[in-house]
XYZ file of C-alpha atoms in Angstrom:
208
model
C 0.178 0.146 -0.271
C 1.008 3.312 -0.816
C 1.996 6.346 1.479
C -0.845 7.993 -0.156
C -3.448 5.233 0.501
C -1.845 4.997 3.982
C -2.644 8.182 4.600
C -6.143 8.356 2.897
C -7.123 5.390 4.898
C -5.851 7.225 8.535
C -7.875 10.483 7.081
C -11.840 8.400 6.131
C -11.372 6.499 10.252
C -10.981 9.813 11.934
C -13.605 12.141 13.009
C -16.107 13.931 11.178
C -14.579 17.378 12.637
C -10.940 16.281 13.221
C -11.671 15.939 8.758
C -13.370 19.311 8.182
C -10.333 21.076 10.375
C -7.999 18.946 8.345
C -9.329 19.542 5.066
C -9.934 23.125 5.770
C -6.152 23.742 6.686
C -4.875 21.839 3.801
C -6.840 24.661 1.711
C -5.279 27.368 3.957
C -1.729 26.061 3.105
C -2.476 26.079 -0.936
C -4.550 29.032 -0.733
C -1.933 31.140 1.212
C 1.005 31.109 -1.528
C -1.966 31.974 -3.931
C -3.027 35.659 -1.979
C 0.713 36.027 -1.121
C 1.891 35.375 -4.640
C -0.730 36.744 -6.854
C -3.874 38.004 -5.487
C -2.806 40.862 -2.833
C 0.231 42.066 -5.028
C -2.585 42.295 -7.936
C -5.419 44.378 -5.833
C -3.106 46.368 -3.814
C -1.675 47.185 -7.775
C -4.979 48.204 -8.848
C -6.107 50.255 -6.038
C -3.313 52.263 -7.080
C -4.762 52.350 -9.879
C -8.238 53.071 -9.488
C -6.783 55.974 -7.116
C -5.214 57.314 -10.103
C -7.712 57.381 -12.156
C -10.183 58.711 -9.809
C -8.037 61.787 -9.131
C -7.631 62.325 -12.669
C -11.134 62.495 -13.295
C -11.281 65.051 -10.122
C -8.584 67.206 -11.791
C -10.483 67.216 -15.370
C -14.328 68.186 -13.819
C -12.080 70.848 -12.074
C -10.669 72.169 -15.116
C -14.003 72.256 -17.117
C -15.854 73.855 -14.739
C -13.098 76.564 -14.709
C -13.122 76.063 -18.901
C -16.609 76.690 -18.656
C -16.716 80.174 -16.231
C -14.082 81.730 -18.594
C -16.207 81.066 -21.550
C -18.743 82.682 -20.053
C -16.440 85.451 -18.940
C -15.243 85.696 -22.417
C -19.066 86.359 -23.810
C -19.480 89.125 -21.504
C -15.868 90.809 -21.631
C -13.885 89.630 -24.293
C -9.923 90.569 -23.649
C -6.968 89.088 -24.201
C -6.877 88.407 -20.503
C -9.002 86.138 -19.894
C -8.733 84.358 -23.670
C -4.786 83.742 -22.742
C -6.626 81.601 -19.326
C -8.401 79.957 -21.236
C -6.389 78.673 -23.584
C -4.197 77.304 -20.739
C -7.071 75.385 -19.354
C -7.811 74.051 -22.447
C -4.429 73.085 -22.788
C -4.359 70.997 -19.268
C -7.379 69.843 -20.152
C -5.365 68.222 -23.007
C -2.497 67.017 -20.915
C -4.744 65.928 -18.571
C -6.889 63.695 -21.243
C -3.459 62.512 -22.467
C -1.887 61.330 -19.349
C -4.911 59.370 -18.121
C -4.780 57.830 -22.263
C -1.245 56.835 -21.797
C -2.233 54.658 -18.473
C -1.078 50.744 -20.011
C -3.358 48.766 -22.124
C -6.079 51.013 -22.704
C -8.773 48.121 -24.909
C -11.174 48.849 -27.562
C -14.470 47.396 -27.086
C -13.776 45.015 -29.689
C -10.344 43.995 -28.134
C -12.394 43.955 -24.996
C -14.741 40.916 -26.054
C -11.826 38.961 -27.471
C -10.273 39.321 -24.203
C -13.103 38.151 -22.343
C -13.839 35.651 -24.696
C -10.122 34.149 -24.788
C -10.215 34.433 -21.404
C -13.051 32.189 -20.690
C -11.746 29.574 -23.360
C -7.838 29.196 -22.215
C -7.960 26.216 -20.306
C -10.807 23.227 -20.419
C -10.279 22.383 -16.346
C -12.574 25.122 -15.738
C -16.154 25.400 -15.948
C -18.008 28.568 -16.647
C -21.185 29.432 -14.396
C -22.054 32.767 -15.054
C -20.277 36.026 -17.077
C -22.011 39.319 -16.176
C -20.976 42.063 -17.933
C -22.128 46.013 -16.691
C -23.391 48.607 -19.173
C -20.504 50.862 -19.512
C -20.315 53.780 -18.083
C -18.302 57.254 -19.278
C -15.093 57.829 -17.432
C -13.806 60.945 -18.864
C -14.374 62.503 -22.394
C -11.697 64.567 -25.005
C -13.414 65.386 -28.390
C -14.663 62.195 -29.963
C -12.716 60.250 -27.892
C -14.498 58.446 -25.340
C -12.785 55.917 -22.148
C -15.279 53.867 -20.457
C -15.498 51.396 -17.574
C -17.636 48.458 -17.242
C -17.786 46.113 -14.360
C -17.583 42.514 -15.732
C -18.353 39.430 -12.686
C -17.272 35.777 -13.984
C -18.119 32.978 -11.842
C -15.839 29.751 -12.694
C -15.380 25.943 -11.219
C -12.678 23.763 -11.923
C -9.376 22.336 -9.677
C -7.094 24.748 -8.277
C -4.399 24.760 -10.632
C -6.443 26.296 -12.933
C -8.333 28.562 -11.981
C -4.674 29.833 -10.814
C -3.838 30.391 -13.987
C -7.105 31.445 -14.794
C -5.810 34.593 -11.955
C -2.510 35.109 -13.307
C -4.377 35.427 -17.056
C -5.828 37.781 -16.166
C -2.287 40.074 -15.595
C -2.194 40.226 -19.386
C -4.962 42.925 -19.288
C -2.646 45.186 -17.655
C -4.427 48.401 -16.654
C -7.354 47.846 -18.539
C -8.367 45.535 -16.474
C -8.766 46.765 -11.890
C -9.613 44.172 -9.227
C -12.917 44.786 -7.181
C -13.216 41.443 -5.256
C -12.324 37.747 -5.436
C -14.824 35.068 -3.780
C -13.071 31.239 -3.201
C -15.076 28.842 -2.191
C -13.806 25.004 -1.973
C -16.547 23.115 -2.367
C -14.981 19.214 -2.375
C -11.228 19.773 -2.216
C -9.622 19.894 -5.145
C -12.685 21.223 -6.914
C -13.460 25.010 -5.901
C -15.757 28.312 -6.902
C -14.746 31.211 -7.601
C -16.116 34.662 -8.374
C -14.078 36.934 -9.577
C -14.931 40.715 -10.365
C -13.076 43.269 -11.840
C -13.270 46.705 -13.563
C -12.189 47.084 -17.122
C -11.376 50.384 -19.325
C -12.422 50.788 -22.894
C -11.315 53.548 -25.351
C -13.046 54.163 -27.882
C -13.975 57.250 -30.876
C -17.477 57.967 -30.912
C -18.523 61.383 -32.524
C -21.224 63.848 -31.071
């Protein structure tokens, strides 16, 4: 009898409460490295990304308000100082937009859909239980260029290793994806169910 078979026999002889406790400890030992190596660093990076995006959006809103105010002043009193200030604000708005657009790997809507399809189809070892996408919400607009934010929730079932591979695969989307939540539940070891929720950022050209 192999060492693994003897271990299984001893495990089966344990009381139910002790078997549950041992299984929980095994899951903790397996999940802890994943949290340390993949999930926690990614969540920290995504938090910084979201904070930067929110800060840029707020700055642009403030600049737009000042631009509108100066435009009103310009219509009432078209003097040169006001014109110069208006030009400066327009340049600042453009710079803020370019700064956000330069955030790595913003996807077009078509690229986003293909990325999701590739992600779902990456391995037969993961069963997709559901994939929900909310309506895109505009974050920033400059001329005919629009940057959208969309929440995506993916629920999958499979072996721990396959789910870990899926999590690593999402990192290839870079700054186009920002994690919000991860819920991982072991159903019957080594199978588990995971619910992944993130924000996706896309860029597109949209005429007025």
